XYZ file of N, CA and C in Angstrom:
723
model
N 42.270 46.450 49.741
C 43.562 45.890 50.116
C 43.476 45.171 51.462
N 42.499 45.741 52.185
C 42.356 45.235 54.006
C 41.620 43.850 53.972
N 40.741 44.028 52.381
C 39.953 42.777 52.817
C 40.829 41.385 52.454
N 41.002 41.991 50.990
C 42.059 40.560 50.247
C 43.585 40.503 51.198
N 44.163 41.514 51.930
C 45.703 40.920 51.821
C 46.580 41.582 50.997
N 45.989 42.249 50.169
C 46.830 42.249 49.032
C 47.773 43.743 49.435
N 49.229 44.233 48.822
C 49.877 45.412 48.835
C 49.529 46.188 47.790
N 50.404 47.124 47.698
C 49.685 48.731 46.844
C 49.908 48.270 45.600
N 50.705 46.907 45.227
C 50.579 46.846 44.032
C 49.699 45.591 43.775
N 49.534 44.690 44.525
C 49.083 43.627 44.496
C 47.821 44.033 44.137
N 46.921 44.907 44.955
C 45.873 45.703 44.846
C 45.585 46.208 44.046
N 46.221 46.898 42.926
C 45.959 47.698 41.902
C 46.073 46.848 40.832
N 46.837 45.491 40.283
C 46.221 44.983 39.764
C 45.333 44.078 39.885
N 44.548 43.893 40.981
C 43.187 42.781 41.463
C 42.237 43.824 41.083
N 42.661 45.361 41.228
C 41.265 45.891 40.642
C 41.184 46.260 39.210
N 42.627 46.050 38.403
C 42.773 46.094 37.178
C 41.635 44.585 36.482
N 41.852 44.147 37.002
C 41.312 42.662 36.676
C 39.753 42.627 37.140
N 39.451 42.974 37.687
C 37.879 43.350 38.399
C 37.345 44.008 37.633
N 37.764 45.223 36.787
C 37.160 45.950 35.886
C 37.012 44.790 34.493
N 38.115 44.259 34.818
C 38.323 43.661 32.930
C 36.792 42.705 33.130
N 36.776 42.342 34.358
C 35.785 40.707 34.570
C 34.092 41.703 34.571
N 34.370 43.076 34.689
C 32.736 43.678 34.936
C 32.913 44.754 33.854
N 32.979 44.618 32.719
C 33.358 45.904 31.358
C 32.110 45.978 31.167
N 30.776 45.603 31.318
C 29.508 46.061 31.354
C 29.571 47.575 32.157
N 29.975 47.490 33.439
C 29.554 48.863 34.288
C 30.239 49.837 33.213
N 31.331 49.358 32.740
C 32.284 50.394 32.237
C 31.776 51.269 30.844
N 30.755 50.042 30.492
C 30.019 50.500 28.635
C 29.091 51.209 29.483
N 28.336 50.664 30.510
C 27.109 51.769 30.758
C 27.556 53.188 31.122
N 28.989 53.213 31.842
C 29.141 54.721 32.190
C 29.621 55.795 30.785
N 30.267 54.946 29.901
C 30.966 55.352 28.947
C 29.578 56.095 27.931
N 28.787 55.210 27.868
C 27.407 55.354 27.185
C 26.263 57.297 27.395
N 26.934 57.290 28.567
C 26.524 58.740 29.077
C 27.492 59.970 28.702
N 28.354 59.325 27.930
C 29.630 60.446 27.947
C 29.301 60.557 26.084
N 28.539 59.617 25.175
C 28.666 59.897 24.411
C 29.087 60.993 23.641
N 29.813 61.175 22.216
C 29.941 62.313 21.817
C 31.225 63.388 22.456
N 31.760 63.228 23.781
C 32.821 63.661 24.449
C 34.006 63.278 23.994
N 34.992 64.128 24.452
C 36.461 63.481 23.763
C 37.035 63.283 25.704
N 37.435 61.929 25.527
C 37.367 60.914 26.923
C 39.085 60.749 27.343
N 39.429 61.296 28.167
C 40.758 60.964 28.825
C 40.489 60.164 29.748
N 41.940 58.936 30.075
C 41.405 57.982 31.055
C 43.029 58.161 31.894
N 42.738 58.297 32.806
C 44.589 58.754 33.840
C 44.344 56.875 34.425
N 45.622 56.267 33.695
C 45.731 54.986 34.224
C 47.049 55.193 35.041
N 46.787 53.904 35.701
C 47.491 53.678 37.190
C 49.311 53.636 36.254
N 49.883 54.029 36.953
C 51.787 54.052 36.824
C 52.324 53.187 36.688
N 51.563 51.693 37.362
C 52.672 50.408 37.566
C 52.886 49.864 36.510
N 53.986 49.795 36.039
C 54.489 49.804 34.461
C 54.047 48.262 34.354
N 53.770 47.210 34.708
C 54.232 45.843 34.478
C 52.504 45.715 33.997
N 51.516 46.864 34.148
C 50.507 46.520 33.642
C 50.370 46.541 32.447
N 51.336 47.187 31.803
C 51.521 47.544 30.510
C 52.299 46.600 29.644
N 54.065 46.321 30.456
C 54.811 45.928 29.845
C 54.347 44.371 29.563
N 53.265 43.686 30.356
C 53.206 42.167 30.049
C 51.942 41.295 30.529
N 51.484 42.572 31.665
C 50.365 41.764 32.275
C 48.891 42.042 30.936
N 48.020 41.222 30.889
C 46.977 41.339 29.697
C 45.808 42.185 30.198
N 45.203 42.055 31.281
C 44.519 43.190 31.609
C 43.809 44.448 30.870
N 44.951 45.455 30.772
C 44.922 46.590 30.294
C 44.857 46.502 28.881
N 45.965 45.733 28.744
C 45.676 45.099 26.591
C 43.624 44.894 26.356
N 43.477 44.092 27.589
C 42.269 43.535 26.507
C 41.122 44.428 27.218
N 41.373 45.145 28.137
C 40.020 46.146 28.496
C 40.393 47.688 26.990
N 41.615 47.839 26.713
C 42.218 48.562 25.273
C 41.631 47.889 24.079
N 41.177 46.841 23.816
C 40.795 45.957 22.920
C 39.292 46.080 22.913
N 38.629 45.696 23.702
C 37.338 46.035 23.520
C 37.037 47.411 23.491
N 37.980 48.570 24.296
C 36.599 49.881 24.206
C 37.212 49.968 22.496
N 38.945 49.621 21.682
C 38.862 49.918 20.255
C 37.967 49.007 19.126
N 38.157 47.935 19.168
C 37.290 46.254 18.466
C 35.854 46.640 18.461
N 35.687 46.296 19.742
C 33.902 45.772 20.292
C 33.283 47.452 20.324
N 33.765 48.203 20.788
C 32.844 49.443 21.111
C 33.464 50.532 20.174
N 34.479 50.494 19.240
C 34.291 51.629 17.980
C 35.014 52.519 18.838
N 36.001 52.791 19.279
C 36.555 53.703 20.505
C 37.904 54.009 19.917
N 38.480 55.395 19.279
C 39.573 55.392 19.139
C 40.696 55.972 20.357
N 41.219 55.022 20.200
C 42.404 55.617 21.228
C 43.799 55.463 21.276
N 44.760 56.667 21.701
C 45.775 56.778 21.650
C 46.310 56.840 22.607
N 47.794 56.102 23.208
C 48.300 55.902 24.437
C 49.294 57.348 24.493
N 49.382 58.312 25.667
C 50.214 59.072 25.829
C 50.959 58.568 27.073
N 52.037 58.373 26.773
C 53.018 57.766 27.881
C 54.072 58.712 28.101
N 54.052 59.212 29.758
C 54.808 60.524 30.723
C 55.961 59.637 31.228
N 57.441 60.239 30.871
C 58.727 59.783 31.298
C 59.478 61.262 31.925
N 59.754 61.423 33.043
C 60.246 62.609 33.196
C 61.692 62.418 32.543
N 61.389 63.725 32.289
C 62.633 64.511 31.250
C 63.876 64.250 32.052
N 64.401 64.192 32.905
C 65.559 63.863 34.044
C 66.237 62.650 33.778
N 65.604 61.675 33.346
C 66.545 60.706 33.216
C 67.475 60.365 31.947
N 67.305 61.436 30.818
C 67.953 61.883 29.647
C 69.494 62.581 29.991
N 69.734 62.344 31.486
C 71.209 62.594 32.211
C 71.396 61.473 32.605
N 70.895 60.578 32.442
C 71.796 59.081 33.174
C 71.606 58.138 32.312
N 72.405 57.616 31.475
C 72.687 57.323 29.892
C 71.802 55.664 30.529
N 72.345 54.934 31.514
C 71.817 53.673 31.687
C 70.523 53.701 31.689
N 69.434 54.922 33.026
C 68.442 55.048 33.495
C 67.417 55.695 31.647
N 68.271 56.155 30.822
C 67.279 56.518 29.523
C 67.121 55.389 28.873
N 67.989 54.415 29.010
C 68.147 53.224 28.148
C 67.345 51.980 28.643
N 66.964 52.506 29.860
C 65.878 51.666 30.685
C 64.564 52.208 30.554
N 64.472 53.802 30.228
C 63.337 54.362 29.916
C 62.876 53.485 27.981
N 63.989 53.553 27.507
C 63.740 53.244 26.020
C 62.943 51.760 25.606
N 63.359 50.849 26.789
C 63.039 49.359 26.735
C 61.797 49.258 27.042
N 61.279 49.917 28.536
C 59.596 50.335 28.951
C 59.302 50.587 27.876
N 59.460 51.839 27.512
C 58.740 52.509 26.040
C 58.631 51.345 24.958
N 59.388 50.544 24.558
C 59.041 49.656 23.629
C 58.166 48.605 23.708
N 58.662 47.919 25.362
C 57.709 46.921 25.521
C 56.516 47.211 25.950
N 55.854 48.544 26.332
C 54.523 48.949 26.264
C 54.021 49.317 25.323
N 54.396 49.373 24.305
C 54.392 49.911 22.758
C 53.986 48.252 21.706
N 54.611 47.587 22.162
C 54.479 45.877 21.524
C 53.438 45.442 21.947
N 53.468 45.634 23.724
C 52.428 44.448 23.868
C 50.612 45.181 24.196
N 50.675 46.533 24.192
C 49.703 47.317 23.887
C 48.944 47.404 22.761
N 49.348 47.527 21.857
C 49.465 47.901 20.318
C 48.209 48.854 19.982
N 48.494 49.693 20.558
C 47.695 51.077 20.050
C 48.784 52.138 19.602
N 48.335 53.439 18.856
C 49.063 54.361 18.608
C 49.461 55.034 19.645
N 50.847 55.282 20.006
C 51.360 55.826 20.792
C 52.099 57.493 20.976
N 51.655 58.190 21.696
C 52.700 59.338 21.704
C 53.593 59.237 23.341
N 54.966 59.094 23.002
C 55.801 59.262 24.310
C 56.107 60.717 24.158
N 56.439 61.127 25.638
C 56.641 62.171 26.318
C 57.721 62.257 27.219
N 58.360 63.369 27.068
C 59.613 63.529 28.306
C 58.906 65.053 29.056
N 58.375 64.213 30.064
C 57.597 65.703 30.556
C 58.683 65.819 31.704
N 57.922 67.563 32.403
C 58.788 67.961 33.322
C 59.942 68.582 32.547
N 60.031 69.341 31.382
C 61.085 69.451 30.794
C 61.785 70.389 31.599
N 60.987 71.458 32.414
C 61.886 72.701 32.941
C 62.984 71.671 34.363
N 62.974 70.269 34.209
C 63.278 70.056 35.605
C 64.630 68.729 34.912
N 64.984 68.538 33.510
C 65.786 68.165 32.731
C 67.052 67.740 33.245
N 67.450 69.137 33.421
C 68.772 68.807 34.017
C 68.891 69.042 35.690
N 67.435 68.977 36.596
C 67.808 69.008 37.818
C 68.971 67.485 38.110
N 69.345 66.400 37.848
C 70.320 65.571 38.421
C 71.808 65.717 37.617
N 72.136 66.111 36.573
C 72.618 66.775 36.201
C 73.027 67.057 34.826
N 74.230 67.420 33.892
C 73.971 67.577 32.458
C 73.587 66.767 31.820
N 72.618 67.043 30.670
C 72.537 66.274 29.382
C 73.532 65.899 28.626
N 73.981 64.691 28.348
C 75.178 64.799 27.358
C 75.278 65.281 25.868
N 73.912 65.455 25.251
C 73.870 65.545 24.180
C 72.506 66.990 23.711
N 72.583 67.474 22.897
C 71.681 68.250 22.434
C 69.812 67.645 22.584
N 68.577 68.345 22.933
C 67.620 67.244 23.450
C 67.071 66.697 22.325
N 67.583 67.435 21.167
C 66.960 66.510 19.947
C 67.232 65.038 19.516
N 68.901 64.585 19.879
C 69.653 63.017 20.303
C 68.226 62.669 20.987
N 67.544 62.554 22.082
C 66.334 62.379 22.843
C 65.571 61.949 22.654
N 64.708 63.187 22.050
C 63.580 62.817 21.209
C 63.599 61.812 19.522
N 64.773 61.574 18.886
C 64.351 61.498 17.695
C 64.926 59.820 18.029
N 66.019 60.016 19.412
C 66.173 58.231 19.525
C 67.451 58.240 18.446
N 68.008 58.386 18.059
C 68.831 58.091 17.009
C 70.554 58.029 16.917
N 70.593 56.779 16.665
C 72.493 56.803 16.884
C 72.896 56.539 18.649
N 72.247 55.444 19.077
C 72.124 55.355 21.007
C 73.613 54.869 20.687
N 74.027 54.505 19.915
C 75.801 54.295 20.429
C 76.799 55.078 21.132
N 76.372 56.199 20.825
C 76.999 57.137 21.143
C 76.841 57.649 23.084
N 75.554 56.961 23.477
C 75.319 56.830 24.976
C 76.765 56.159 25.626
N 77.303 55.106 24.783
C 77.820 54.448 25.740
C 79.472 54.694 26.090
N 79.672 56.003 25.417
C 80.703 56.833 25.747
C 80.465 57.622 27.176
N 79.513 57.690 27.504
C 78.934 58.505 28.210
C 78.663 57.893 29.817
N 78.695 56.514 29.846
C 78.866 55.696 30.812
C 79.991 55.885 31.825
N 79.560 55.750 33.358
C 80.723 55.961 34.400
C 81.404 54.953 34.156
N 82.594 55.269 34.800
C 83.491 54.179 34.667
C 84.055 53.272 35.853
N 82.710 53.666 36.416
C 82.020 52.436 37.338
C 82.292 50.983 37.198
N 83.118 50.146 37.522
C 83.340 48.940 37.313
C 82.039 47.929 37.250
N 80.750 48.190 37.340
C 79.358 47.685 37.148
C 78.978 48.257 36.173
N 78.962 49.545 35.473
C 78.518 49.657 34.238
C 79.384 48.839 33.002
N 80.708 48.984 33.107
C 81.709 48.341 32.391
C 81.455 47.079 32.259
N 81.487 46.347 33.110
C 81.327 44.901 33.538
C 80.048 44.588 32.117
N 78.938 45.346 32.549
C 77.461 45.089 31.362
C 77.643 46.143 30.335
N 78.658 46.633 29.864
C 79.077 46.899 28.744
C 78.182 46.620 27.460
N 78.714 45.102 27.395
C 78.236 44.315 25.891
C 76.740 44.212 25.962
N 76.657 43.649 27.724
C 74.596 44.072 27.390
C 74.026 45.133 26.854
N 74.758 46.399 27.630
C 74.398 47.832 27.061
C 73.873 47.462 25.257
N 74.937 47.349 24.543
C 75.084 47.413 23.829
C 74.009 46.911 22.985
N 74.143 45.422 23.455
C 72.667 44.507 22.554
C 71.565 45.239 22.922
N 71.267 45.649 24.108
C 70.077 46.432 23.917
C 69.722 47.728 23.464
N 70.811 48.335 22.974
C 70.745 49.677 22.538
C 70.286 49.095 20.722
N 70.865 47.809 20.672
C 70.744 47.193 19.100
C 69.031 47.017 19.169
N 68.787 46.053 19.208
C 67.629 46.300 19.724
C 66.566 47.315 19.714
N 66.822 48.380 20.548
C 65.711 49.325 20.490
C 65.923 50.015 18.936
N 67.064 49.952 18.374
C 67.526 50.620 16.749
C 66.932 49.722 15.975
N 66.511 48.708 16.401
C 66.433 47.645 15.110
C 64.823 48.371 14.900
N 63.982 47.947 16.293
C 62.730 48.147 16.284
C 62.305 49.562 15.403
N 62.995 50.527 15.776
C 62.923 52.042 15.412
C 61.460 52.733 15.699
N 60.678 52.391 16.678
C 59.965 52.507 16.974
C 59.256 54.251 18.026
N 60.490 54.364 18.953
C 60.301 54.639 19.950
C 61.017 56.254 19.638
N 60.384 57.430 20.206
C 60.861 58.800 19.859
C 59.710 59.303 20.728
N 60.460 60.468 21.111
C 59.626 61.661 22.252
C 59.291 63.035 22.019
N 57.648 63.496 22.196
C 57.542 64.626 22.306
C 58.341 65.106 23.867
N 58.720 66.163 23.766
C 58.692 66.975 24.993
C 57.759 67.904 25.570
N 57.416 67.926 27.115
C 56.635 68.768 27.453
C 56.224 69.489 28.678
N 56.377 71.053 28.563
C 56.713 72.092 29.725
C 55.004 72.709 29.973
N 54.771 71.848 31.135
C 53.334 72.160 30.888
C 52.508 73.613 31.389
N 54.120 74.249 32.050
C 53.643 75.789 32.199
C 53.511 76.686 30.800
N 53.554 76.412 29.473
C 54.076 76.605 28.526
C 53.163 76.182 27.808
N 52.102 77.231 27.580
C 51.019 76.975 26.541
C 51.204 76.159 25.098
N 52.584 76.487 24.060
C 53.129 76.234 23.028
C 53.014 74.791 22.895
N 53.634 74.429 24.374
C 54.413 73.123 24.187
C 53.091 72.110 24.547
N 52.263 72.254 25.171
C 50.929 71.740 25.639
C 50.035 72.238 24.202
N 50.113 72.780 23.365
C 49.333 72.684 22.204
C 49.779 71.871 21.378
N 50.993 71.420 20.924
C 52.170 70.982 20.350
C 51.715 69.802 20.416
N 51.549 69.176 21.684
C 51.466 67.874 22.308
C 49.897 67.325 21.691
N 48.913 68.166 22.446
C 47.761 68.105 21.909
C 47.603 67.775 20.386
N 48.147 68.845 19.852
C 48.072 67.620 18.299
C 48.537 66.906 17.567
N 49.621 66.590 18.626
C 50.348 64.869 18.525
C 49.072 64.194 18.596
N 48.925 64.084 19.713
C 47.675 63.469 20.128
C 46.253 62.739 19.696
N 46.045 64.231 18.962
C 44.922 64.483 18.414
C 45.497 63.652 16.985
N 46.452 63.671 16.219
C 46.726 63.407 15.289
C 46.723 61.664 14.955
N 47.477 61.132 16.623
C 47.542 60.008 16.894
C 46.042 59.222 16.893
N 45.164 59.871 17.530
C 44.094 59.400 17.905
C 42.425 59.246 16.370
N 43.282 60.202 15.309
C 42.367 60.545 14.275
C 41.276 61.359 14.417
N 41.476 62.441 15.756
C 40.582 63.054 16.193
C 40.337 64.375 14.752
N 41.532 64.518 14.656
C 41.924 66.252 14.019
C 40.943 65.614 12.285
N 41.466 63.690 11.749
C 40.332 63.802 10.492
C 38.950 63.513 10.568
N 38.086 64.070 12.110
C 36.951 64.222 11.669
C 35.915 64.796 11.388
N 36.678 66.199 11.065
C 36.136 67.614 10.325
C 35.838 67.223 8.958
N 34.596 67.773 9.010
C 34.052 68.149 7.742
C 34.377 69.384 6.782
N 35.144 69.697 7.488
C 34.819 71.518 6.609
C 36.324 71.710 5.657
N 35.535 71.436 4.498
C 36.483 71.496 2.971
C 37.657 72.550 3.735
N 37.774 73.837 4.260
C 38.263 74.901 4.706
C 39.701 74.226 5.067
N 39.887 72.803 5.976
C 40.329 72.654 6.905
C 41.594 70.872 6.709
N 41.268 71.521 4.886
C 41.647 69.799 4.510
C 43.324 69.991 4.707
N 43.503 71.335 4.092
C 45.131 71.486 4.184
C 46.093 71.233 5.058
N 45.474 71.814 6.246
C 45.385 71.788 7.667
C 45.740 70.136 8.202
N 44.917 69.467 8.187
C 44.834 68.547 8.271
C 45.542 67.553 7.478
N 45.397 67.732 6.119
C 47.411 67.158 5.364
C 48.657 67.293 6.265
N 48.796 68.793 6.739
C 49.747 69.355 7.273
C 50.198 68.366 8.592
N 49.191 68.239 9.214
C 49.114 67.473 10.159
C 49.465 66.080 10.329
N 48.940 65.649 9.808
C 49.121 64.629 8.995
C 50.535 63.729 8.215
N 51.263 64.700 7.805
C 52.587 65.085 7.295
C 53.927 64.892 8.522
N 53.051 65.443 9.649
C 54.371 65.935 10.874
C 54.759 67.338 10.016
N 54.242 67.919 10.227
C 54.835 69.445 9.330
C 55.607 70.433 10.474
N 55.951 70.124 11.440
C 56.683 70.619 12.399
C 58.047 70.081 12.142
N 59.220 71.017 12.134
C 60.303 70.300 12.339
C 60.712 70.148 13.544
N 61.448 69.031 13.299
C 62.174 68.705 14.530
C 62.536 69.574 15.840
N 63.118 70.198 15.406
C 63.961 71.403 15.619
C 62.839 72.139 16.703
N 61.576 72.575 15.619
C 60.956 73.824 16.446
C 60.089 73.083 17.512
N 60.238 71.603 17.631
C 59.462 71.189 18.612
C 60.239 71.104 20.202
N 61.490 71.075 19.764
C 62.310 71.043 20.904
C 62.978 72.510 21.602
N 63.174 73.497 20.474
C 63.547 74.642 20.657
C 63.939 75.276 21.523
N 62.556 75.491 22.421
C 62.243 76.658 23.499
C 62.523 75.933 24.598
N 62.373 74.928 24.780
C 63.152 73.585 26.146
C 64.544 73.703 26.086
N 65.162 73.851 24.893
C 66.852 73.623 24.996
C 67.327 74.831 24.807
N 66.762 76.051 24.494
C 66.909 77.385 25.115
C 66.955 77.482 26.266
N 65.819 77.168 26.863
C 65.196 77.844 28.187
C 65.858 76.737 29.516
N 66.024 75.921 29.385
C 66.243 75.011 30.369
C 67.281 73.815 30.293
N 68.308 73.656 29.222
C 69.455 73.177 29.146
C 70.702 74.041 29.036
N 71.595 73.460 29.432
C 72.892 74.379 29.747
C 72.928 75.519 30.376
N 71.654 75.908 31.245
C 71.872 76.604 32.072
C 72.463 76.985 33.879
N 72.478 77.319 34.015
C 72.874 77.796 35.592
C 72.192 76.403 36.726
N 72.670 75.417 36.953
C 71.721 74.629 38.433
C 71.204 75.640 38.898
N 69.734 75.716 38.824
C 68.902 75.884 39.778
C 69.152 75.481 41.390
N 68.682 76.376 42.568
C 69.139 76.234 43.590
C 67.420 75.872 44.227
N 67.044 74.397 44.039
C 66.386 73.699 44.712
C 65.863 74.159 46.175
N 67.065 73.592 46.703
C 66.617 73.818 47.984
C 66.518 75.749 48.523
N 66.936 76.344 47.986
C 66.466 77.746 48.597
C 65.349 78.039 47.653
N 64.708 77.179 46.603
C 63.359 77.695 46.405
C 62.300 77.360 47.447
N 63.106 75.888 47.943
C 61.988 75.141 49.048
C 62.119 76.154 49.938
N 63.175 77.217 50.385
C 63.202 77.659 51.821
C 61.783 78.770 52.123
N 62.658 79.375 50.460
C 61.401 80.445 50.062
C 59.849 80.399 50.286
């Protein structure tokens, strides 16, 4: 950043682009990992995703050119499923990284135990995850003379993300073994990891999987037990503690 000029974001994509221009170093390191199952923690700045090409085409070669399956897991904290505008801004990210990516995707509302730290959910967390019927958000809007005002935008874009039907969320409490296995074979499922067992034993299994054989219901469960409609948490006297 000291040498080019550049700021924390300016910077992060000049080195997004540095990798794309040297994907040799990247096959030789990858080449040593053979046989491993490979997580890659990419950088946060959404605009690498939502439009810049970069990340698309370094995603393109390790799937195309190098035989590489991979599945995008994309982290939205669970918190903004209380601010009907701020989810509806989460929903649009989610799509347009979903379009202009085009790999298999699993979204996530992580942080679930921390949900309703800004404040209630309006709706049960399954509305959430399954995406379905966003009309009903816009009852839910302050009556804020700026939300009102973009009303009708609301609206087209809530059309929009329904038309696509694309976009739906695991949840995930990562103190919470269940929900971190749960996820995992989203994942795994997304990625075609789970069909490349051999063992006749394991075909059912793998239908099952295959299927979504989880309902709805039991994926969200223990989050909207445990951590909706309950008592505000008192934040700051945990910090005191």
């Amino acid at each position: 950043m000291d040498s080019v000029g550049f700021g924390p974001n300016g910077g992060l994509i000049f080195c997004i682009e540095y990798l794309e221009k040297n994907l040799d170093w990247l096959k030789e390191q990858l080449a040593k990992l053979e046989g491993h199952y490979l997580l890659f923690d990419c950088p946060g700045q959404v605009e690498l995703y939502t439009h810049h090409d970069s990340m698309r085409n370094i995603f393109s070669k390790l799937t195309v050119d190098w035989k590489h399956r991979l599945a995008v897991v994309h982290l939205v904290d669970s918190h903004y499923c209380s601010d009907p505008g701020k989810f509806i801004s989460v929903l649009l990210t989610s799509l347009s990284t979903m379009i202009h990516i085009e790999l298999p995707f699993v979204n996530v509302l992580s942080k679930a135990d921390l949900i309703e730290k800004f404040g209630r959910i309006p709706f049960n967390l399954d509305f959430f995850t399954e995406v379905q019927d966003l009309s009903f958000l816009l009852e839910h809007f302050s009556e804020d003379p700026f939300f009102q005002k973009y009303r009708k935008l609301n609206e087209a874009l809530i059309s929009v993300i329904e038309d696509y039907s694309l976009v739906s969320f695991e949840v995930l409490h990562v103190e919470d073994k269940e929900s971190m296995l749960r996820l995992m074979k989203s994942v795994d499922r997304s990625n075609g990891y789970n069909f490349q067992s051999k063992e006749e034993s394991n075909f059912q299994l793998l239908m099952s999987m295959a299927a979504g054989g989880d309902f709805e219901y039991d994926k969200i469960a223990k989050i909207q037990e445990n951590f909706i409609g309950k008592k505000e948490p008192d934040y700051q006297a945990e910090m005191d503690s």
